[in-house]
XYZ file of C-alpha atoms in Angstrom:
268
model
C -33.533 11.135 5.788
C -34.062 13.574 3.144
C -31.003 13.847 1.497
C -32.099 10.942 0.005
C -34.499 12.719 -2.131
C -32.570 14.461 -3.777
C -31.940 13.125 -7.374
C -27.953 13.996 -7.095
C -27.973 11.766 -4.788
C -29.818 9.041 -5.358
C -27.824 9.111 -9.025
C -24.849 8.773 -6.493
C -25.971 5.987 -4.617
C -27.210 4.320 -8.226
C -23.346 4.887 -8.966
C -21.953 3.838 -6.088
C -23.219 0.089 -6.859
C -22.786 -0.462 -9.833
C -18.811 0.870 -8.791
C -19.022 -1.193 -6.055
C -20.385 -4.189 -8.716
C -17.498 -3.710 -11.438
C -14.853 -3.500 -8.977
C -15.914 -6.056 -7.041
C -15.026 -8.669 -9.829
C -12.418 -6.996 -11.922
C -10.308 -6.221 -8.391
C -10.980 -9.669 -7.467
C -9.575 -11.022 -10.408
C -6.370 -7.736 -10.154
C -5.561 -9.205 -6.556
C -5.682 -12.418 -7.717
C -3.589 -12.867 -10.006
C -1.061 -9.397 -8.747
C -1.804 -6.719 -11.153
C -2.237 -4.615 -8.376
C 0.881 -2.178 -9.997
C -0.094 -2.862 -13.185
C -3.944 -0.833 -12.459
C -1.818 1.959 -11.023
C -0.193 2.839 -13.714
C -2.984 2.316 -15.984
C -5.198 4.658 -14.163
C -2.386 7.285 -13.694
C -1.418 6.697 -17.313
C -5.507 7.712 -17.927
C -4.145 11.278 -16.752
C -2.829 11.817 -20.604
C -5.880 10.734 -21.544
C -7.755 13.345 -19.921
C -4.864 15.729 -20.942
C -5.191 15.032 -24.484
C -9.090 15.733 -24.205
C -8.888 19.146 -22.400
C -6.182 20.110 -24.999
C -8.602 19.172 -27.741
C -11.779 19.773 -26.701
C -13.214 16.564 -26.754
C -14.338 14.517 -24.023
C -11.474 13.788 -21.751
C -12.955 10.198 -20.497
C -13.406 9.159 -23.903
C -9.512 10.109 -24.255
C -8.785 8.400 -20.773
C -10.113 5.306 -21.540
C -8.227 5.184 -24.689
C -5.190 6.211 -23.017
C -5.445 3.591 -20.692
C -7.107 0.132 -22.523
C -3.178 1.031 -24.961
C -1.425 1.525 -22.012
C -3.224 -1.679 -20.540
C -2.444 -3.771 -24.223
C 0.795 -2.165 -24.028
C 1.991 -3.345 -20.714
C 0.385 -7.202 -21.971
C 2.521 -6.920 -25.331
C 6.109 -5.329 -24.053
C 6.055 -7.404 -20.894
C 5.521 -11.185 -23.061
C 7.211 -9.841 -26.003
C 9.952 -7.654 -25.559
C 11.904 -9.169 -22.595
C 11.022 -5.963 -20.515
C 10.366 -6.392 -17.166
C 7.001 -6.193 -16.081
C 7.664 -3.392 -13.121
C 9.771 -1.700 -15.429
C 7.322 -1.380 -18.220
C 4.432 -0.050 -15.958
C 7.233 2.032 -14.251
C 7.259 3.966 -18.412
C 3.405 4.129 -18.914
C 2.224 5.332 -15.308
C 5.447 8.569 -15.687
C 4.444 8.855 -19.949
C 0.792 9.217 -18.936
C 1.648 11.408 -15.833
C 4.149 13.823 -17.987
C 1.703 14.024 -20.948
C -0.861 14.743 -19.135
C 0.237 17.592 -17.041
C 2.484 19.045 -20.353
C -1.182 19.076 -22.586
C -2.816 20.673 -19.495
C -0.294 23.015 -19.468
C -0.970 23.946 -23.376
C -4.263 24.101 -23.271
C -6.172 27.525 -23.772
C -8.216 29.404 -21.610
C -8.484 28.674 -18.265
C -7.063 25.971 -16.682
C -10.021 22.934 -16.387
C -11.283 22.001 -12.770
C -8.811 18.608 -12.169
C -9.980 17.789 -8.624
C -12.927 15.826 -9.486
C -10.800 13.714 -11.795
C -7.716 13.619 -9.309
C -9.368 13.255 -6.321
C -13.513 12.150 -6.941
C -16.983 13.822 -6.298
C -19.995 10.809 -6.640
C -22.110 13.622 -6.554
C -21.244 14.939 -9.874
C -22.481 11.909 -11.811
C -24.071 11.854 -14.463
C -26.701 10.372 -16.052
C -24.618 9.335 -18.844
C -22.515 7.916 -16.565
C -24.777 5.576 -14.528
C -25.498 3.927 -17.726
C -22.254 3.782 -19.536
C -21.258 1.888 -15.673
C -24.161 -0.361 -15.966
C -23.568 -1.489 -19.341
C -20.489 -2.599 -18.164
C -21.469 -4.293 -15.257
C -23.504 -5.796 -17.890
C -20.963 -7.474 -19.892
C -18.498 -8.522 -16.376
C -21.528 -10.212 -15.808
C -21.949 -12.208 -18.206
C -18.272 -12.921 -18.900
C -18.274 -14.083 -15.511
C -20.833 -16.154 -15.998
C -19.677 -18.123 -19.291
C -16.431 -18.159 -18.539
C -16.082 -18.665 -14.793
C -13.733 -21.147 -14.170
C -11.564 -20.371 -17.297
C -10.653 -17.202 -15.860
C -10.016 -18.313 -12.405
C -7.520 -21.104 -13.788
C -5.781 -18.150 -15.664
C -5.865 -15.647 -12.294
C -4.444 -18.133 -9.823
C -2.427 -20.802 -12.157
C -1.324 -19.841 -15.245
C 1.088 -22.672 -16.010
C -2.464 -25.040 -15.374
C -4.820 -23.044 -17.452
C -1.993 -23.610 -20.515
C -1.748 -27.440 -20.036
C -5.331 -26.849 -19.899
C -5.405 -25.324 -22.946
C -7.421 -22.846 -22.822
C -6.845 -19.739 -24.186
C -4.655 -17.887 -21.842
C -3.707 -14.864 -23.952
C -7.341 -14.151 -24.933
C -8.418 -14.030 -21.513
C -5.869 -11.852 -19.985
C -6.517 -9.425 -22.933
C -9.667 -8.952 -22.429
C -9.690 -8.987 -18.638
C -7.003 -6.177 -19.452
C -9.656 -4.372 -21.500
C -12.458 -4.425 -18.645
C -9.666 -3.596 -16.458
C -9.044 -0.084 -18.196
C -12.515 0.772 -18.992
C -13.368 0.039 -15.868
C -10.546 1.956 -14.345
C -11.674 5.154 -16.369
C -15.863 5.011 -15.546
C -14.903 4.780 -11.983
C -12.855 8.127 -12.194
C -15.634 9.743 -10.676
C -16.042 8.092 -7.603
C -13.061 8.368 -5.503
C -10.167 9.833 -8.478
C -6.963 8.795 -10.191
C -5.518 9.633 -6.774
C -7.039 7.168 -4.887
C -8.538 4.451 -7.345
C -6.310 1.895 -7.102
C -7.480 1.949 -3.195
C -10.873 0.749 -4.434
C -10.108 -2.439 -5.895
C -7.746 -3.476 -4.026
C -9.124 -2.603 -0.069
C -12.331 -4.039 -0.223
C -10.669 -7.887 -1.882
C -8.242 -7.516 0.715
C -10.849 -7.264 3.462
C -13.056 -10.413 2.368
C -10.037 -12.445 1.856
C -8.717 -12.104 5.527
C -12.046 -14.559 5.565
C -12.239 -16.594 2.847
C -9.794 -17.693 -0.448
C -13.568 -18.838 -1.791
C -12.424 -16.933 -5.898
C -16.546 -16.510 -5.985
C -17.415 -15.656 -2.004
C -14.303 -12.653 -2.524
C -16.612 -11.227 -5.844
C -19.533 -11.251 -3.754
C -18.183 -10.177 -0.465
C -16.109 -7.556 -2.212
C -19.262 -5.466 -4.007
C -20.753 -5.591 -0.172
C -18.166 -4.013 1.213
C -17.414 -1.792 -1.718
C -20.844 -0.464 -1.627
C -20.577 -0.022 2.288
C -17.703 2.055 1.928
C -19.202 3.738 -1.047
C -22.307 4.754 1.005
C -20.903 5.252 4.327
C -17.890 7.127 2.944
C -20.411 9.700 0.611
C -23.331 9.892 3.454
C -19.908 10.545 6.508
C -18.793 13.154 3.398
C -21.101 15.091 2.956
C -22.217 15.900 6.373
C -18.646 16.955 7.710
C -17.962 18.851 3.951
C -14.929 16.791 3.076
C -13.815 14.732 -0.509
C -15.814 12.057 -0.962
C -13.897 10.065 -2.856
C -11.301 10.413 0.221
C -13.290 9.553 3.062
C -14.645 6.614 1.177
C -11.505 4.866 0.973
C -11.423 5.766 4.994
C -13.788 3.993 5.637
C -12.530 1.203 3.438
C -9.161 1.299 5.331
C -11.461 1.138 8.511
C -13.528 -1.851 7.616
C -10.173 -3.554 6.829
C -8.885 -2.685 10.203
C -11.513 -3.670 12.512
C -12.644 -6.878 10.272
C -8.160 -7.384 10.891
C -9.117 -6.707 14.486
C -11.675 -9.107 14.936
C -10.529 -12.022 13.672
C -6.831 -11.228 15.767
C -9.069 -11.287 18.616
C -11.178 -14.214 17.647
C -7.625 -15.444 17.101
C -6.310 -15.015 20.466
C -9.118 -15.952 22.367
């Protein structure tokens, strides 16, 4: 129990809860809209922003956020207006971001920056500034979903129906792409670029085994995500392994356990 007395671990727990909230909300929209690979493209495109931030001597997270938002809007715009297939646009953004990141980091003068925390995550290094930013994002997401829950749900499940109901579909899509990009960047500290896509999908598909209700999936994903983060964080600390990778491993185990229990109950 001494572990819980350390400030860095308390920050990690707070960051885990807030990240579970934003990823639970945004991830449910991603899974419902089948935007998993778009989120993967945005995640890896943010690497270009990290590299540019290091090269210019600026905050890499800020530059990654700019890259992610532009990438999200770019994929949405190109796929909808320029007759380019969505998967092709994602591949282009994914490759461009990674290539620019490598080039900028190679050109950065002085010592090469430590990228392991950004690539694979290290929630134990989360700062109070990170917590404040994630808190602001969580509040914005909660308020938006409280005000426009049904509109977002209609767009997530049936875009054509939402259009027939004269809902502002494009505005909702671009707004959600913005929040997806911001969520991705602010969650990088938790599990890193390489594993972040799993944090946005594994809790959702686990809960989706039990229910198809949009609201229940959000709540369940937050619970599963936070449980996975706390369990992975504690175990990784005592086993001295990377926290990000172990959090994802715990989430995979939770999915397999849920799947196994449901399979056993079905056989019975």
